mmCIF file of C-alpha atoms in Angstrom:
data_model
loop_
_atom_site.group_PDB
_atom_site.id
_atom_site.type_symbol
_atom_site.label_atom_id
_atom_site.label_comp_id
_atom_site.label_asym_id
_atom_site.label_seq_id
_atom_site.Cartn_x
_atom_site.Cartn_y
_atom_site.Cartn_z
ATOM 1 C CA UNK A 8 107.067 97.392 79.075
ATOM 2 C CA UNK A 9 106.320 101.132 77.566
ATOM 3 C CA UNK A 10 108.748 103.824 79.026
ATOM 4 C CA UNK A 11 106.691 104.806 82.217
ATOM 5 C CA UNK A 12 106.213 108.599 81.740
ATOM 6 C CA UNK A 13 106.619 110.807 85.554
ATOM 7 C CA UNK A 14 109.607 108.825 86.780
ATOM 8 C CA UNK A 15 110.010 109.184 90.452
ATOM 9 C CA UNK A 16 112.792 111.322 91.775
ATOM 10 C CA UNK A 17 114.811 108.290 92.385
ATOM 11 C CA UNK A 18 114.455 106.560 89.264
ATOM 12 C CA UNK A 19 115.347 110.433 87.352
ATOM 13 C CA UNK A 20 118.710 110.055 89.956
ATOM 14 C CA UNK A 21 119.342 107.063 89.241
ATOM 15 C CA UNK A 22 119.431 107.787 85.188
ATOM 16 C CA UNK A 23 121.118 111.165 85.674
ATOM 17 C CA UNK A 24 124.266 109.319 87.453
ATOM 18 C CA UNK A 25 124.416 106.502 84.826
ATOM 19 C CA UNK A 26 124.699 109.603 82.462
ATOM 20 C CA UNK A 27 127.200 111.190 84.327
ATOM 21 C CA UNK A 28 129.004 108.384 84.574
ATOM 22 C CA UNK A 29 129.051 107.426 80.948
ATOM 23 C CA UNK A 30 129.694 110.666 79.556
ATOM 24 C CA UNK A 31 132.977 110.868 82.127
ATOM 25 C CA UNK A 32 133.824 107.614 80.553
ATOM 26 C CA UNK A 33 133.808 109.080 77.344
ATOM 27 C CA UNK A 34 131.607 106.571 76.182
ATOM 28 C CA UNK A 35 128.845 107.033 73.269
ATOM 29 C CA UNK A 36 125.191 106.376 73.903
ATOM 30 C CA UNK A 37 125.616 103.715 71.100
ATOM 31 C CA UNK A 38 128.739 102.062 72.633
ATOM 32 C CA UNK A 39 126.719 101.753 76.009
ATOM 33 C CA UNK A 40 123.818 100.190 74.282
ATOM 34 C CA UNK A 41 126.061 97.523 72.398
ATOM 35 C CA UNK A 42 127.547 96.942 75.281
ATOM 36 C CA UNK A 43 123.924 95.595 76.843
ATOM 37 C CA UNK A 44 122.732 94.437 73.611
ATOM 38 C CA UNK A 45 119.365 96.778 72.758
ATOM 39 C CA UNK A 46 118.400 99.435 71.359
ATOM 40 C CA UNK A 47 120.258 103.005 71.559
ATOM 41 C CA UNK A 48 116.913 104.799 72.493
ATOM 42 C CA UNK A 49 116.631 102.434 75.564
ATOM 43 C CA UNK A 50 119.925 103.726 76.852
ATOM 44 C CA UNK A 51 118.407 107.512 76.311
ATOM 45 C CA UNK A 52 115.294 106.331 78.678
ATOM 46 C CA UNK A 53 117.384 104.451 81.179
ATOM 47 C CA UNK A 54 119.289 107.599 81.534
ATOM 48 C CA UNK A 55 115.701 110.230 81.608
ATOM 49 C CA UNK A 56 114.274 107.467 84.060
ATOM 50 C CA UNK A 57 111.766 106.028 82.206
ATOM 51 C CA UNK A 58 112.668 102.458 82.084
ATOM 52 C CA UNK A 59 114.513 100.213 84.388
ATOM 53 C CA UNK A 60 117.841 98.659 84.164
ATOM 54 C CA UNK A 61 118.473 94.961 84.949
ATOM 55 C CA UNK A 62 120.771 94.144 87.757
ATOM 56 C CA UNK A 63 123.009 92.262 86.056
ATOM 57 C CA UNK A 64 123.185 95.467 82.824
ATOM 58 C CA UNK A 65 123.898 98.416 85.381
ATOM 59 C CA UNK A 66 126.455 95.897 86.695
ATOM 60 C CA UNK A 67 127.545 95.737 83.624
ATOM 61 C CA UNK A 68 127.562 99.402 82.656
ATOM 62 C CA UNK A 69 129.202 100.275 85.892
ATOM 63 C CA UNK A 70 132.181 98.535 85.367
ATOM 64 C CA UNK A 71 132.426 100.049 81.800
ATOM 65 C CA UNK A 72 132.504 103.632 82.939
ATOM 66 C CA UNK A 73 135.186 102.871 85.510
ATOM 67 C CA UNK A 74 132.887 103.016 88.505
ATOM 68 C CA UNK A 75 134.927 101.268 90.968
ATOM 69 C CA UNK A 76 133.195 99.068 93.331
ATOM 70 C CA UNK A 77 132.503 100.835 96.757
ATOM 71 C CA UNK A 78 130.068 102.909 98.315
ATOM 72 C CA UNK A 79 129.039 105.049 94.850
ATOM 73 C CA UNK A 80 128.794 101.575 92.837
ATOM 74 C CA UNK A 81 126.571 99.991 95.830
ATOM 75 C CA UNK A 82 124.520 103.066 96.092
ATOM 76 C CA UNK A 83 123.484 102.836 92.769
ATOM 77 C CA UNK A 84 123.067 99.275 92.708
ATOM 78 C CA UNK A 85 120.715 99.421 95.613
ATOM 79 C CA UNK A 86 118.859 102.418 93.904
ATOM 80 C CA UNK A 87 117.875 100.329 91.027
ATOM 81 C CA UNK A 88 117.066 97.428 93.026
ATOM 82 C CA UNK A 89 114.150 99.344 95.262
ATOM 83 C CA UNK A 90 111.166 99.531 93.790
ATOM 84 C CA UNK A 91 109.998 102.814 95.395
ATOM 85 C CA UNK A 92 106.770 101.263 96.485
ATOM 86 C CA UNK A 93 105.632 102.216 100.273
ATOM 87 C CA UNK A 94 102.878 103.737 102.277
ATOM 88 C CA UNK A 95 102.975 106.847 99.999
ATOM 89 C CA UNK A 96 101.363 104.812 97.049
ATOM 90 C CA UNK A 97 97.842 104.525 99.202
ATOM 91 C CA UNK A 98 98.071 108.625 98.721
ATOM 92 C CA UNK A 99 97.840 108.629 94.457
ATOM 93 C CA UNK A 100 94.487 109.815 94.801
ATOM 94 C CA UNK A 101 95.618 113.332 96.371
ATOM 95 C CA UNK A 102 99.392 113.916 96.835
ATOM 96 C CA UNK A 103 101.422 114.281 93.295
ATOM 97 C CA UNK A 104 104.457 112.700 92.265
ATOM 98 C CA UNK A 105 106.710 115.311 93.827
ATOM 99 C CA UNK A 106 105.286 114.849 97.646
ATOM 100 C CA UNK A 107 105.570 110.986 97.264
ATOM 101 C CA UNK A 108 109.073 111.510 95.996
ATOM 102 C CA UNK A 109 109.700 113.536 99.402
ATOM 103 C CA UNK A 110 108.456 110.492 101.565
ATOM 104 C CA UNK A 111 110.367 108.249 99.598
ATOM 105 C CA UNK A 112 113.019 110.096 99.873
ATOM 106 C CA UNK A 113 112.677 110.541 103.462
ATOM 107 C CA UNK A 114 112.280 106.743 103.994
ATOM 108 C CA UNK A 115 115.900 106.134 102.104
ATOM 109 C CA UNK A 116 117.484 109.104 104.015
ATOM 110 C CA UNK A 117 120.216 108.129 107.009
ATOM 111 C CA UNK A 118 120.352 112.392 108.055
ATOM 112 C CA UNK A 119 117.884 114.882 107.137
ATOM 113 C CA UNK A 120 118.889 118.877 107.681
ATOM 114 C CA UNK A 121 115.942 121.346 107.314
ATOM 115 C CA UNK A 122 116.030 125.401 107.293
ATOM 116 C CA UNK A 123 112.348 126.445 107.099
ATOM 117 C CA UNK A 124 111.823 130.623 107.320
ATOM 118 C CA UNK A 125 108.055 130.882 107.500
ATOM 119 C CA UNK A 126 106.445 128.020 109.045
ATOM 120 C CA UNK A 127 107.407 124.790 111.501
ATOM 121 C CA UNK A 128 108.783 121.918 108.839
ATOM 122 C CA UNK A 129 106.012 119.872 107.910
ATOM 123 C CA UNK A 130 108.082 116.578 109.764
ATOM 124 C CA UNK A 131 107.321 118.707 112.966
ATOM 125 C CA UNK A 132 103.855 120.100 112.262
ATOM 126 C CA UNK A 133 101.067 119.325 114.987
ATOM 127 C CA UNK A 134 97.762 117.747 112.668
ATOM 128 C CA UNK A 135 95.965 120.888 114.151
ATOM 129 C CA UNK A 136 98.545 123.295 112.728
ATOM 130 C CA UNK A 137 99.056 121.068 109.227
ATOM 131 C CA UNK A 138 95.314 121.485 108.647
ATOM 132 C CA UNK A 139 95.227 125.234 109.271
ATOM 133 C CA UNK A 140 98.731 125.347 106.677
ATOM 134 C CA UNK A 141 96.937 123.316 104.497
ATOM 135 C CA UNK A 142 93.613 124.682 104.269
ATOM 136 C CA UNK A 143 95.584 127.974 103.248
ATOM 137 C CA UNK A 144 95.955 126.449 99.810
ATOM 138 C CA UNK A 145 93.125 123.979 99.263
ATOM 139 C CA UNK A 146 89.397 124.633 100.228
ATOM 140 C CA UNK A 147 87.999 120.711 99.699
ATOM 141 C CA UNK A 148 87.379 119.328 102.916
ATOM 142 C CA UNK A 149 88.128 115.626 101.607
ATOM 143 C CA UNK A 150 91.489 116.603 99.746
ATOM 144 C CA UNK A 151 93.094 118.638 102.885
ATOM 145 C CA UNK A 152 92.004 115.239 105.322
ATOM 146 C CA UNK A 153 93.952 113.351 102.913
ATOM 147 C CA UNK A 154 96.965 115.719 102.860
ATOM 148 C CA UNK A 155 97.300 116.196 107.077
ATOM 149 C CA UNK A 156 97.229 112.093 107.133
ATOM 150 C CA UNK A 157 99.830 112.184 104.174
ATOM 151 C CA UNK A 158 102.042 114.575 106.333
ATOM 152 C CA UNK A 159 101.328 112.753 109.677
ATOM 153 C CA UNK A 160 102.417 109.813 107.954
ATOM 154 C CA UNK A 161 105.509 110.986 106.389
ATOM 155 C CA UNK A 162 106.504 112.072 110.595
ATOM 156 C CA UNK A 163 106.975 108.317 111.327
ATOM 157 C CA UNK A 164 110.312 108.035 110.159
ATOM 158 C CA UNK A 165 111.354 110.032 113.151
ATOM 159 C CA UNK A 166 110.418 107.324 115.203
ATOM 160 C CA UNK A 167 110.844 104.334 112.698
ATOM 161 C CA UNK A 168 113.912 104.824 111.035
ATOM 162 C CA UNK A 169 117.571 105.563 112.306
ATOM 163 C CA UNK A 170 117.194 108.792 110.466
ATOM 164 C CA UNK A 171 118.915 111.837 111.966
ATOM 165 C CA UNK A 172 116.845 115.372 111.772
ATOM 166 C CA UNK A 173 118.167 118.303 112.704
ATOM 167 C CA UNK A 174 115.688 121.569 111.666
ATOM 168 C CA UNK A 175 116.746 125.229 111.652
ATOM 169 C CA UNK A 176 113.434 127.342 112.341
ATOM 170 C CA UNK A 177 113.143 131.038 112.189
ATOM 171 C CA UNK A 178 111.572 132.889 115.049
ATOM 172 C CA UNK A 179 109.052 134.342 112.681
ATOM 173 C CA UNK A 180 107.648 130.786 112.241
ATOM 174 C CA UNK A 181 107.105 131.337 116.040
ATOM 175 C CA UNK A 182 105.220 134.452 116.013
ATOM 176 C CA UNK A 183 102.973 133.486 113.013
ATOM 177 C CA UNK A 184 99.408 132.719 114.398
ATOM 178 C CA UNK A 185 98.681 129.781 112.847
ATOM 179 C CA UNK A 186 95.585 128.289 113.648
ATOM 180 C CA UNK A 187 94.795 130.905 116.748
ATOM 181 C CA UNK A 188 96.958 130.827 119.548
ATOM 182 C CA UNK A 189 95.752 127.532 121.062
ATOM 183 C CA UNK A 190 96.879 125.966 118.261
ATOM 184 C CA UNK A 191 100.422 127.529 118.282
ATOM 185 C CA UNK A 192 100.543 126.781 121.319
ATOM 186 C CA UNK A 193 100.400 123.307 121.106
ATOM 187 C CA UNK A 194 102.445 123.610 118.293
ATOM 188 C CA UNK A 195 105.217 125.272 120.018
ATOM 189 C CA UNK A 196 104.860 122.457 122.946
ATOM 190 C CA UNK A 197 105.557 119.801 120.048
ATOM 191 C CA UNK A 198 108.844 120.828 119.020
ATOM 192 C CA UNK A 199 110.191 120.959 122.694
ATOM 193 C CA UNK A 200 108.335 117.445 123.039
ATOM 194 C CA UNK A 201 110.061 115.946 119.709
ATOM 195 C CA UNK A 202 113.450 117.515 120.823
ATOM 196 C CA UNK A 203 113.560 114.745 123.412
ATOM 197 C CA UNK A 204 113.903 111.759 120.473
ATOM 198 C CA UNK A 205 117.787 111.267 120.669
ATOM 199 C CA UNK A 206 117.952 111.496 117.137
ATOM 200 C CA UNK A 207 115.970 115.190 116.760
ATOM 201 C CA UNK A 208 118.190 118.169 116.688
ATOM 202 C CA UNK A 209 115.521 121.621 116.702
ATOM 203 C CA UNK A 210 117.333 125.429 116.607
ATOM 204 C CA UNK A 211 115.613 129.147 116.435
ATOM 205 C CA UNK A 212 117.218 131.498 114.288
ATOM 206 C CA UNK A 213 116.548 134.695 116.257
ATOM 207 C CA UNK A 214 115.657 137.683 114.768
ATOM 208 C CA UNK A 215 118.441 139.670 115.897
ATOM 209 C CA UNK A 216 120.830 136.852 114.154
ATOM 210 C CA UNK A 217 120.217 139.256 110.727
ATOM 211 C CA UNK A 218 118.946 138.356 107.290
ATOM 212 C CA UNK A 219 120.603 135.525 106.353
ATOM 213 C CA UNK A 220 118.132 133.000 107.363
ATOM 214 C CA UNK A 221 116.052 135.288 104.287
ATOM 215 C CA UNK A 222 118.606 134.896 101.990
ATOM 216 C CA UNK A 223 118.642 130.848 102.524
ATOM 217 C CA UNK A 224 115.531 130.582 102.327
ATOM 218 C CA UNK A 225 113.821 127.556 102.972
ATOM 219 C CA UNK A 226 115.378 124.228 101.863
ATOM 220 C CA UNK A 227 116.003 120.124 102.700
ATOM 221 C CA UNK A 228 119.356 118.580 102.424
ATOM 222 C CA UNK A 229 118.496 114.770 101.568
ATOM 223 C CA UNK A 230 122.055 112.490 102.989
ATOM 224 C CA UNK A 231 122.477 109.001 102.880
ATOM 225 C CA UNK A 232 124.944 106.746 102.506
ATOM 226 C CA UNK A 233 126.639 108.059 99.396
ATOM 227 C CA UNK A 234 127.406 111.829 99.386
ATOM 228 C CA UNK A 235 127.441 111.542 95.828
ATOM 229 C CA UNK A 236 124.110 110.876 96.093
ATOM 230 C CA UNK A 237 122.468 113.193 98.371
ATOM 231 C CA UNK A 238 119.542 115.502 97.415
ATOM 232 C CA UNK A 239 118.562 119.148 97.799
ATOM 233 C CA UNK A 240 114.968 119.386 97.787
ATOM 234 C CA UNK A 241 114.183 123.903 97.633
ATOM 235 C CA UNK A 242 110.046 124.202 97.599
ATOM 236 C CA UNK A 243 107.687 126.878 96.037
ATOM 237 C CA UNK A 244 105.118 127.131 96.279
ATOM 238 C CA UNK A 245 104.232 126.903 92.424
ATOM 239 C CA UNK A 246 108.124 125.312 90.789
ATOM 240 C CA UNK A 247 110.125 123.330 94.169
ATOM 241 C CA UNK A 248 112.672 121.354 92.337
ATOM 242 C CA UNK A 249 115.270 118.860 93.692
ATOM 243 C CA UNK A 250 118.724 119.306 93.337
ATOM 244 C CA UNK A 251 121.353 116.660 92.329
ATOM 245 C CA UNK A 252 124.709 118.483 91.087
ATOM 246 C CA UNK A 253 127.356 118.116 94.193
ATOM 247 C CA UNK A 254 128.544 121.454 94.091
ATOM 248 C CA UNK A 255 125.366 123.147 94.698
ATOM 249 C CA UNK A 256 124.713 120.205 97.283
ATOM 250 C CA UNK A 257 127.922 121.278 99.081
ATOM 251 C CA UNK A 258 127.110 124.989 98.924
ATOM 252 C CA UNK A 259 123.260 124.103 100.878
ATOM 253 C CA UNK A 260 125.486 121.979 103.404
ATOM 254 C CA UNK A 261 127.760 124.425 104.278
ATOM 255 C CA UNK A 262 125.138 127.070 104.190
ATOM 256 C CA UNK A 263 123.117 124.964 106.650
ATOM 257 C CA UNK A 264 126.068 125.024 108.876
ATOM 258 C CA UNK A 265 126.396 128.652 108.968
ATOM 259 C CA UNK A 266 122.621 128.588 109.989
ATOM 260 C CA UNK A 267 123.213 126.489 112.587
ATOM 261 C CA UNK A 268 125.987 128.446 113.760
ATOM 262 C CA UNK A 269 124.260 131.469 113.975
ATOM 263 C CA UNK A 270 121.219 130.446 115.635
ATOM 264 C CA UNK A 271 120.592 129.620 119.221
ATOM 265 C CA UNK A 272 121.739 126.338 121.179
ATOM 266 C CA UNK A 273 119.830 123.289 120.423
ATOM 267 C CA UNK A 274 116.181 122.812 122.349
ATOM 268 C CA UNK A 275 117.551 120.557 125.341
ATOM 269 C CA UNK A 276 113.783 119.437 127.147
ATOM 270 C CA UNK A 277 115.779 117.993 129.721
ATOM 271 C CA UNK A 278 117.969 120.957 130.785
ATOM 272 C CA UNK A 279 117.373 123.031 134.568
ATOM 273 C CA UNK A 280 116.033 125.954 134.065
ATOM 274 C CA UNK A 281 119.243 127.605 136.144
ATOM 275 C CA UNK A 282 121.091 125.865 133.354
ATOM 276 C CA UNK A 283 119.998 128.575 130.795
ATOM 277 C CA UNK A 284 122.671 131.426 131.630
ATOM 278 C CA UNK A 285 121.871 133.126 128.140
ATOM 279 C CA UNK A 286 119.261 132.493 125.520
ATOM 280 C CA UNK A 287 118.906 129.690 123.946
ATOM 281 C CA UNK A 288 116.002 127.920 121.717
ATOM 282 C CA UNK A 289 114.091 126.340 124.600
ATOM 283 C CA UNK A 290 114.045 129.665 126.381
ATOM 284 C CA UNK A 291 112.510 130.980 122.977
ATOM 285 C CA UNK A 292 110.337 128.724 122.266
ATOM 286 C CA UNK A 293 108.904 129.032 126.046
ATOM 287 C CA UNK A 294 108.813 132.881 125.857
ATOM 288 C CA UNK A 295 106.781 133.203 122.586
ATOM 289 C CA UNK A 296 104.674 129.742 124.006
ATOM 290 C CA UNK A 297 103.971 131.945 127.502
ATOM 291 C CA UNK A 298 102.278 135.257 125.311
ATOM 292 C CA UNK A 299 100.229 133.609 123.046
#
């Protein structure tokens, strides 16, 4: 089989660890590819993604670059092993690689933590308030259908997996009139309704908090498993890239924790009002929901 030529996110992961791994081994390219028995340029595509390793050859390779077995060696060996196909595939003919690599991702993900500064994360979007987002940026009727059902789809793992979500939105996203006010509205009604999934964690940051939601701008922290293997995904709206080195993976979790620390408590749908001695999300949410 030809080198396949956009690997998925996964299958570029996947590569960039066996990499990793081998050059910490202080192994050559050529030692690794004797050690399989083919060619030294299919070690240089295993590691850019482009073609698959057998089970029984990343075993293999593993236990060459000292890769003890544990959760690392079983994380990898299960990221080989799935073949990245899922509901995402029926959306070739309108989302790109990088937005099925998101729902992939989000399908493999145990805890997903979300900072968005302009608008409600598109896991929490209303499919009034996705197609006013979306229509922003594309004017074919046909194509932005296809991308609202692509985003209402990807919102199932909330419900379908035993994914944990916690999102960090800025009060601006609040105020922005998406839509006209009856869809905000509705919007805003959503994330106080979603809030009540046991596994949904939503927060304001508050404008008087400061600037450092700004700073931070707007990212997803990707965890599963396998620290080692989590993923930063950062989007632009012309270059969003995905982050894999653990460092900066550990700087976007701890930053994430300041967020969360600075904004206000949780959305709790189930609280007394009398319960709400100082402002909290809820409260917010209800305020800005109540004007519009």
């Amino acid at each position: 089989m030809p080198p396949r030529k956009t690997p998925s996110e996964r299958q570029r992961r996947l590569g960039a660890e066996l990499r990793k791994l081998r050059t910490g081994a202080r192994m050559s390219g050529d030692e690794a590819s004797a050690l399989l028995d083919i060619e030294r340029t299919r070690i240089s595509h295993i590691e850019a993604g482009r073609v698959d390793v057998p089970r029984n050859g990343l075993h293999k390779l593993l236990r060459a670059y000292g890769c003890a077995e544990g959760p690392l060696f079983e994380g990898l060996m299960e990221m080989a092993q799935d073949r990245g196909k899922g509901w995402w595939d029926e959306f070739r003919d309108t989302v790109g690689p990088m937005g099925r690599d998101l729902a992939e991702l989000e399908s493999r993900s145990l805890a997903l933590r979300t900072h968005e500064a302009v608008f409600v994360p598109g896991m929490l979007q209303t499919e009034e308030y996705a197609h006013a987002v979306i229509t922003e940026a594309e004017s074919d009727p046909q194509r932005v259908r296809r991308y609202v059902e692509f985003r209402m789809g990807r919102q199932q793992v909330l419900e379908d997996s035993p994914v944990t979500y916690r999102a960090i939105i800025h009060e601006a996203a609040l105020h922005a009139q998406i839509g006209g006010a009856s869809v905000m509205r509705r919007q805003l009604l959503r994330l106080i309704e979603v809030s009540r999934l046991p596994n949904v964690t939503v927060q304001i940051f508050p404008f008087e908090a400061g600037a450092y939601s700004a700073f931070s701008r707007s990212f997803v922290v990707f965890g599963g498993r396998v620290a080692e293997l989590d993923t930063v995904y950062l989007e632009h709206p012309w270059s969003s890239i995905f982050l894999r080195d653990g460092e900066r993976i550990d700087e976007y979790a701890k930053m994430f924790e300041r967020l969360s620390d600075l904004a206000l408590a949780p959305v709790d749908p189930e609280s007394a009002p009398e319960s709400h001695e100082s402002r909290d999300s809820l409260s917010l949410i209800q305020h800005v929901m109540y004007r519009l």
